[in-house]
DNA sequence: AATACGGGGTT
DNA sequence: AACCCAGTATT
């Protein structure tokens, strides 16, 4: 049977030409240092370009080389990463840097199988670093490329790991012999700027004529999306002060927001009044009793799966909780030295603001 | 194969 | 309020 819609694979030349004329100027595109490219790739995981840029500059200023990073401590590293999310990434970068420094003469290994074994190097990041920094001819699949190829081939269904084989085969077919770094970046850039999830700019697309989805007019239906509802949660937060110091505690080393510092408190469960939650959590966490609590502020913070409203109270407790490795009394000014979840950081920021107002008055 | 893991920007 | 993002590790 004759394939009327036989696919006409895109020419890498069209793509590279477009990239040359339309690529954004991004900090990690001005370097060929594999370390810097690695850092950018990890920061960009599930994170938008805009959110990354400042973190990228701050990070390289503090840790300009793999050696400096290998010698860094996790507290400083998390502090630099604060607000970027997915904190395991920072821990893995640190671990991998130590391995690279110790076992690979401080150079990122060029063997994909070796690199893939290091913490934080998954299928995407391994091939991204090797292709972009070392020009190795390796295909890669990120959200942009997955969407773009699904449209090129008119693959229906949700964006999913199940299409990886098809996508990889296609990429290997269209990949040029040279310019792999530009080619891979060009695919991602085209996905980000033209082949967008919503309202793709097909009329400006350099590979429009190769796109099966465009031919069928179904580009906006690919990939299929699923809805998710955001749960609402209330939490009680205790500001416990002794003289000018606040009491903070460290979260467990595993799980959500691992190893970050926060004010004591927790989720509202069966309690009707949030003050009851406050008392229960403080008793459970610190083994002390709340004798007085005054509502201070409400802070709303959105996670991917839920939205939490933090009900913040200033509290008196008996007895005062004690310090140890995971519990500290800290003055307002020094709280910035402790990596905190963004919700807690918002509270600190308001406290500072109020403090400044009072000083002026 | 499904789920945990953040947060900020955009729609 | 929902959607989106240069994914990885664990279960």
Coordinates of C-alpha atoms (C1' of nucleotides) in Angstrom, one line a residue:
Chain A
X1 CA 0.0 0.0 0.0
X2 CA 1.2 3.4 -0.8
X3 CA 1.9 5.6 2.1
X4 CA 0.2 8.8 1.2
X5 CA 1.2 10.4 4.5
X6 CA 4.6 8.9 4.5
X7 CA 6.7 11.0 6.8
X8 CA 9.2 13.5 5.4
X9 CA 11.8 13.8 8.1
X10 CA 13.1 17.2 8.9
X11 CA 16.4 18.5 7.6
X12 CA 18.8 19.3 10.4
X13 CA 20.0 22.2 8.2
X14 CA 16.7 24.0 8.4
X15 CA 16.8 23.6 12.2
X16 CA 20.3 24.8 12.6
X17 CA 19.7 27.8 10.4
X18 CA 16.7 28.8 12.5
X19 CA 18.7 28.3 15.7
X20 CA 21.5 30.5 14.5
X21 CA 19.1 33.4 13.9
X22 CA 16.7 32.9 16.7
X23 CA 18.4 31.4 19.7
X24 CA 18.1 33.3 23.0
X25 CA 21.3 34.5 24.6
X26 CA 21.5 32.4 27.7
X27 CA 24.4 32.4 30.2
X28 CA 25.3 28.7 29.7
X29 CA 25.4 29.2 25.9
X30 CA 28.4 31.5 26.3
X31 CA 30.7 28.7 27.7
X32 CA 32.0 25.4 26.7
X33 CA 33.1 24.5 30.2
X34 CA 31.5 21.0 30.8
X35 CA 31.1 21.8 34.5
X36 CA 29.1 24.9 33.9
X37 CA 27.0 23.1 31.3
X38 CA 26.4 20.4 33.8
X39 CA 25.2 22.8 36.5
X40 CA 22.9 24.5 34.0
X41 CA 21.4 21.2 32.9
X42 CA 20.6 20.2 36.4
X43 CA 19.2 23.5 37.4
X44 CA 17.0 23.5 34.3
X45 CA 15.4 20.1 35.2
X46 CA 11.7 20.8 35.6
X47 CA 12.6 24.5 36.1
X48 CA 12.0 27.4 33.8
X49 CA 14.9 29.4 32.2
X50 CA 13.8 32.5 34.0
X51 CA 13.9 30.9 37.4
X52 CA 17.4 29.5 36.8
X53 CA 19.5 32.4 35.6
X54 CA 20.2 34.1 38.9
X55 CA 20.8 30.9 40.7
X56 CA 23.2 29.9 37.9
X57 CA 25.3 33.0 38.3
X58 CA 25.3 32.8 42.1
X59 CA 26.3 29.2 42.1
X60 CA 29.3 29.7 39.7
X61 CA 30.5 32.6 41.7
X62 CA 30.5 30.5 44.9
X63 CA 31.6 27.2 43.3
X64 CA 33.5 28.1 40.1
X65 CA 35.1 24.6 39.7
X66 CA 34.4 21.0 40.4
X67 CA 37.1 21.0 42.9
X68 CA 35.7 23.9 44.9
X69 CA 32.3 22.2 44.8
X70 CA 33.7 18.9 45.9
X71 CA 35.1 20.6 48.9
X72 CA 32.0 22.6 49.7
X73 CA 29.6 21.6 52.5
X74 CA 26.0 20.6 52.1
X75 CA 24.7 23.4 54.3
X76 CA 26.1 26.1 52.1
X77 CA 25.0 24.2 49.0
X78 CA 21.4 23.9 50.1
X79 CA 21.5 27.5 51.1
X80 CA 22.5 28.5 47.5
X81 CA 19.8 26.2 46.2
X82 CA 17.1 27.6 48.4
X83 CA 14.0 28.5 46.5
X84 CA 14.9 26.5 43.4
X85 CA 13.1 23.3 44.5
X86 CA 13.9 19.6 44.1
X87 CA 16.7 19.8 46.6
X88 CA 17.9 16.3 45.9
X89 CA 19.4 17.8 42.8
X90 CA 21.8 19.9 44.9
X91 CA 22.8 16.9 47.0
X92 CA 23.4 14.8 43.9
X93 CA 25.6 17.5 42.3
X94 CA 27.7 17.6 45.4
X95 CA 28.1 13.8 45.6
X96 CA 28.8 13.6 41.9
X97 CA 31.4 16.4 42.1
X98 CA 33.2 14.5 44.9
X99 CA 33.3 11.3 42.8
X100 CA 34.5 13.2 39.7
X101 CA 37.2 14.9 41.7
X102 CA 38.3 11.7 43.4
X103 CA 37.9 9.1 40.7
X104 CA 38.1 11.0 37.4
X105 CA 40.8 13.6 37.9
X106 CA 38.2 16.3 38.2
X107 CA 36.9 15.9 34.7
X108 CA 33.4 14.8 33.8
X109 CA 33.8 11.3 32.3
X110 CA 33.1 11.1 28.6
X111 CA 31.8 7.5 28.6
X112 CA 28.0 7.6 28.8
X113 CA 27.8 4.4 30.7
X114 CA 30.2 5.7 33.3
X115 CA 28.6 9.1 33.6
X116 CA 25.1 7.6 33.8
X117 CA 26.1 5.9 37.1
X118 CA 26.9 9.2 38.9
X119 CA 24.2 10.6 41.2
X120 CA 21.8 12.9 39.3
X121 CA 22.9 11.8 35.9
X122 CA 19.7 10.3 34.3
X123 CA 19.2 9.5 30.6
X124 CA 18.6 13.2 29.8
X125 CA 21.3 14.9 31.7
X126 CA 24.0 12.3 30.7
X127 CA 23.3 12.8 27.0
X128 CA 22.8 16.6 27.3
X129 CA 26.2 17.2 29.0
X130 CA 28.0 14.8 26.7
X131 CA 26.5 16.2 23.5
X132 CA 26.5 19.9 24.4
X133 CA 29.9 20.0 26.1
X134 CA 31.8 17.3 24.2
X135 CA 29.9 17.0 20.9
X136 CA 29.2 13.3 21.4
X137 CA 26.5 12.2 18.9
X138 CA 23.8 11.3 21.5
X139 CA 20.1 12.0 21.2
X140 CA 18.2 13.4 24.1
X141 CA 14.6 13.7 25.2
X142 CA 13.3 16.5 27.3
X143 CA 9.7 17.9 27.6
X144 CA 10.3 20.2 24.6
X145 CA 11.7 17.5 22.3
X146 CA 9.1 14.9 23.3
X147 CA 6.3 17.3 22.4
X148 CA 8.0 18.5 19.2
X149 CA 8.6 14.9 17.9
X150 CA 5.2 13.7 19.0
X151 CA 3.8 16.5 16.7
X152 CA 6.2 15.8 13.9
X153 CA 5.0 12.2 13.9
X154 CA 1.5 13.0 15.0
X155 CA 1.8 10.6 17.9
X156 CA -1.4 10.7 19.8
X157 CA -1.7 10.2 23.6
X158 CA -0.2 11.7 26.7
X159 CA 3.5 12.6 26.8
X160 CA 5.0 9.5 28.3
X161 CA 8.1 7.4 28.6
X162 CA 6.4 4.9 26.4
X163 CA 7.1 6.9 23.3
X164 CA 10.8 7.1 24.1
X165 CA 11.8 4.3 21.8
X166 CA 10.0 5.8 18.8
X167 CA 11.3 9.3 19.6
X168 CA 14.9 8.1 20.0
X169 CA 14.7 6.2 16.7
X170 CA 13.4 9.2 15.0
X171 CA 16.1 11.5 16.5
X172 CA 18.9 9.1 15.5
X173 CA 17.5 9.2 11.9
X174 CA 17.5 13.0 11.7
X175 CA 20.6 13.8 13.7
X176 CA 23.5 15.3 11.7
X177 CA 27.0 14.0 11.8
X178 CA 28.4 17.3 13.2
X179 CA 27.0 20.2 15.2
X180 CA 25.4 17.8 17.7
X181 CA 25.6 20.4 20.4
X182 CA 23.7 23.0 18.4
X183 CA 21.3 20.4 17.0
X184 CA 20.2 19.2 20.4
X185 CA 19.9 22.7 21.8
X186 CA 18.0 23.8 18.6
X187 CA 15.4 21.2 19.1
X188 CA 14.8 22.2 22.6
X189 CA 14.8 25.9 21.7
X190 CA 12.3 25.3 18.9
X191 CA 10.1 23.5 21.4
X192 CA 10.4 26.4 23.9
X193 CA 9.8 29.3 21.5
X194 CA 7.7 27.9 18.6
X195 CA 6.4 24.4 19.2
X196 CA 4.9 25.5 22.5
X197 CA 2.4 23.5 24.5
X198 CA -0.4 26.0 23.8
X199 CA -0.8 28.2 20.8
X200 CA 2.2 26.9 18.9
X201 CA 3.5 29.4 16.3
X202 CA 3.4 26.9 13.4
X203 CA 3.5 29.7 10.8
X204 CA 6.9 30.6 12.0
X205 CA 8.2 27.1 12.3
X206 CA 11.2 26.2 10.1
X207 CA 10.1 22.5 10.0
X208 CA 6.4 23.0 9.6
X209 CA 6.4 21.2 6.2
X210 CA 7.7 18.1 7.9
X211 CA 5.1 18.2 10.7
X212 CA 2.4 15.5 10.4
X213 CA 0.3 17.1 13.2
X214 CA 0.3 20.4 11.4
X215 CA -0.8 18.7 8.2
X216 CA -3.7 17.3 10.0
X217 CA -4.4 20.4 12.1
X218 CA -4.1 18.5 15.3
X219 CA -1.0 20.1 16.8
X220 CA -2.9 21.6 19.7
X221 CA -4.2 18.2 20.6
X222 CA -0.7 16.7 21.0
X223 CA 0.3 15.8 23.5
X224 CA -2.9 15.0 25.4
X225 CA -3.0 16.5 28.8
X226 CA -4.5 15.2 32.0
X227 CA -6.1 17.3 34.7
X228 CA -5.0 17.4 38.3
X229 CA -6.9 18.9 41.2
X230 CA -5.0 20.8 43.8
X231 CA -5.8 19.9 47.4
X232 CA -6.0 22.7 50.0
X233 CA -4.2 22.3 53.3
X234 CA -4.0 24.4 56.4
X235 CA -1.0 24.3 58.7
X236 CA -0.2 25.9 62.0
X237 CA 3.2 27.5 62.4
X238 CA 4.8 28.5 65.8
X239 CA 7.1 31.4 66.2
X240 CA 8.7 30.8 69.5
X241 CA 11.0 33.6 70.7
X242 CA 13.5 33.8 73.5
X243 CA 14.9 37.3 73.8
X244 CA 15.5 38.1 70.1
X245 CA 16.0 34.5 68.9
X246 CA 13.6 32.3 67.0
X247 CA 13.4 28.6 67.4
X248 CA 13.8 26.5 64.2
X249 CA 14.2 22.9 63.5
X250 CA 15.7 20.8 60.7
X251 CA 13.6 18.5 58.5
X252 CA 14.5 14.8 58.1
X253 CA 17.3 14.0 55.7
X254 CA 15.0 12.2 53.4
X255 CA 11.7 13.0 51.8
X256 CA 10.0 16.3 51.2
X257 CA 12.3 19.4 51.6
X258 CA 14.9 17.1 53.1
X259 CA 17.4 18.7 55.4
X260 CA 15.9 22.2 55.2
X261 CA 15.2 24.3 58.3
X262 CA 11.7 25.6 59.3
X263 CA 9.7 26.9 62.2
X264 CA 7.9 24.2 64.1
X265 CA 4.3 23.3 63.2
X266 CA 2.3 21.1 61.0
X267 CA -0.8 20.2 59.0
X268 CA -4.3 20.6 60.4
X269 CA -6.0 17.3 60.7
X270 CA -9.2 16.7 62.5
X271 CA -9.1 19.8 64.6
X272 CA -11.8 22.4 64.1
X273 CA -9.7 25.3 65.3
X274 CA -6.2 25.8 63.9
X275 CA -5.0 26.7 67.4
X276 CA -5.7 23.1 68.4
X277 CA -3.4 22.0 65.6
X278 CA -0.8 24.4 66.9
X279 CA -0.9 22.9 70.3
X280 CA -0.9 19.3 69.1
X281 CA 2.0 19.8 66.7
X282 CA 4.2 21.6 69.2
X283 CA 3.5 19.0 71.8
X284 CA 4.3 16.2 69.4
X285 CA 7.4 17.8 67.9
X286 CA 9.0 19.6 70.8
X287 CA 7.4 17.9 73.8
X288 CA 6.5 21.4 75.2
X289 CA 3.2 23.1 75.9
X290 CA 1.8 26.2 74.3
X291 CA 0.6 28.5 77.1
X292 CA -0.3 31.5 74.9
X293 CA -0.7 32.0 71.2
X294 CA -1.4 35.2 69.1
X295 CA -2.3 35.1 65.5
X296 CA 0.3 37.0 63.5
X297 CA -0.1 36.4 59.8
X298 CA -1.3 34.1 57.1
X299 CA 1.0 32.9 54.3
X300 CA -0.2 31.0 51.2
X301 CA 2.2 28.7 49.4
X302 CA 1.5 26.6 46.3
X303 CA 3.1 23.2 45.7
X304 CA 2.5 21.1 42.6
X305 CA -0.1 18.9 44.2
X306 CA -1.5 21.1 46.9
X307 CA -1.8 24.6 48.3
X308 CA -1.0 25.2 51.9
X309 CA -2.1 28.1 54.0
X310 CA 0.3 28.7 56.8
X311 CA -1.4 30.2 59.9
X312 CA 1.5 31.8 61.8
X313 CA 1.3 32.4 65.6
X314 CA 3.6 33.9 68.1
X315 CA 3.7 31.5 71.0
X316 CA 4.8 31.2 74.6
X317 CA 5.8 27.7 75.5
X318 CA 6.9 25.9 78.7
X319 CA 9.6 24.8 79.0
X320 CA 11.8 26.4 76.4
X321 CA 12.9 23.7 73.9
X322 CA 16.6 22.9 73.9
X323 CA 19.2 23.2 71.1
X324 CA 20.9 20.2 69.5
X325 CA 22.0 19.3 66.0
X326 CA 18.6 19.7 64.5
X327 CA 17.1 22.4 66.7
X328 CA 18.5 25.9 67.0
X329 CA 17.8 29.3 68.5
X330 CA 18.6 31.9 65.8
X331 CA 18.2 35.7 65.6
X332 CA 16.2 37.1 62.7
X333 CA 19.3 38.5 61.0
X334 CA 20.9 35.1 60.9
X335 CA 17.9 33.1 59.6
X336 CA 19.1 33.7 56.1
X337 CA 22.1 31.4 56.7
X338 CA 19.7 28.4 57.1
X339 CA 18.3 26.8 54.0
X340 CA 14.5 27.0 54.3
X341 CA 11.5 26.0 52.2
X342 CA 10.0 28.9 50.3
X343 CA 6.9 29.0 52.6
X344 CA 9.1 29.5 55.7
X345 CA 11.3 32.0 53.8
X346 CA 8.2 34.0 53.1
X347 CA 7.5 34.2 56.8
X348 CA 11.0 35.4 57.5
X349 CA 10.8 38.0 54.8
X350 CA 7.6 39.4 56.4
X351 CA 9.2 39.4 59.9
X352 CA 12.1 41.4 58.5
X353 CA 9.8 43.8 56.9
X354 CA 7.8 44.3 60.1
X355 CA 11.1 44.7 62.0
X356 CA 12.3 47.4 59.7
X357 CA 9.0 49.2 60.0
X358 CA 9.3 49.2 63.8
X359 CA 12.8 50.5 63.7
X360 CA 11.8 53.4 61.6
X361 CA 8.9 54.3 63.8
Chain B
dA1 C1' 4.6 1.6 35.5
dA2 C1' 3.5 4.8 39.0
dT3 C1' 4.8 8.1 42.4
dA4 C1' 7.6 11.5 45.1
dC5 C1' 10.0 15.4 44.7
dG6 C1' 9.3 22.5 44.6
dG7 C1' 8.6 26.4 43.2
dG8 C1' 7.9 30.4 40.3
dG9 C1' 6.0 32.1 36.1
dT10 C1' 2.2 32.1 32.8
dT11 C1' -2.4 31.5 31.1
Chain C
dA1 C1' -6.9 27.8 39.7
dA2 C1' -4.7 25.1 36.4
dC3 C1' -0.9 24.5 33.5
dC4 C1' 4.0 24.4 32.5
dC5 C1' 8.9 23.5 33.0
dA6 C1' 16.5 21.4 29.4
dG7 C1' 14.0 15.0 34.9
dT8 C1' 15.8 11.6 38.5
dA9 C1' 15.2 8.1 41.9
dT10 C1' 12.5 5.0 44.2
dT11 C1' 9.0 1.7 44.6

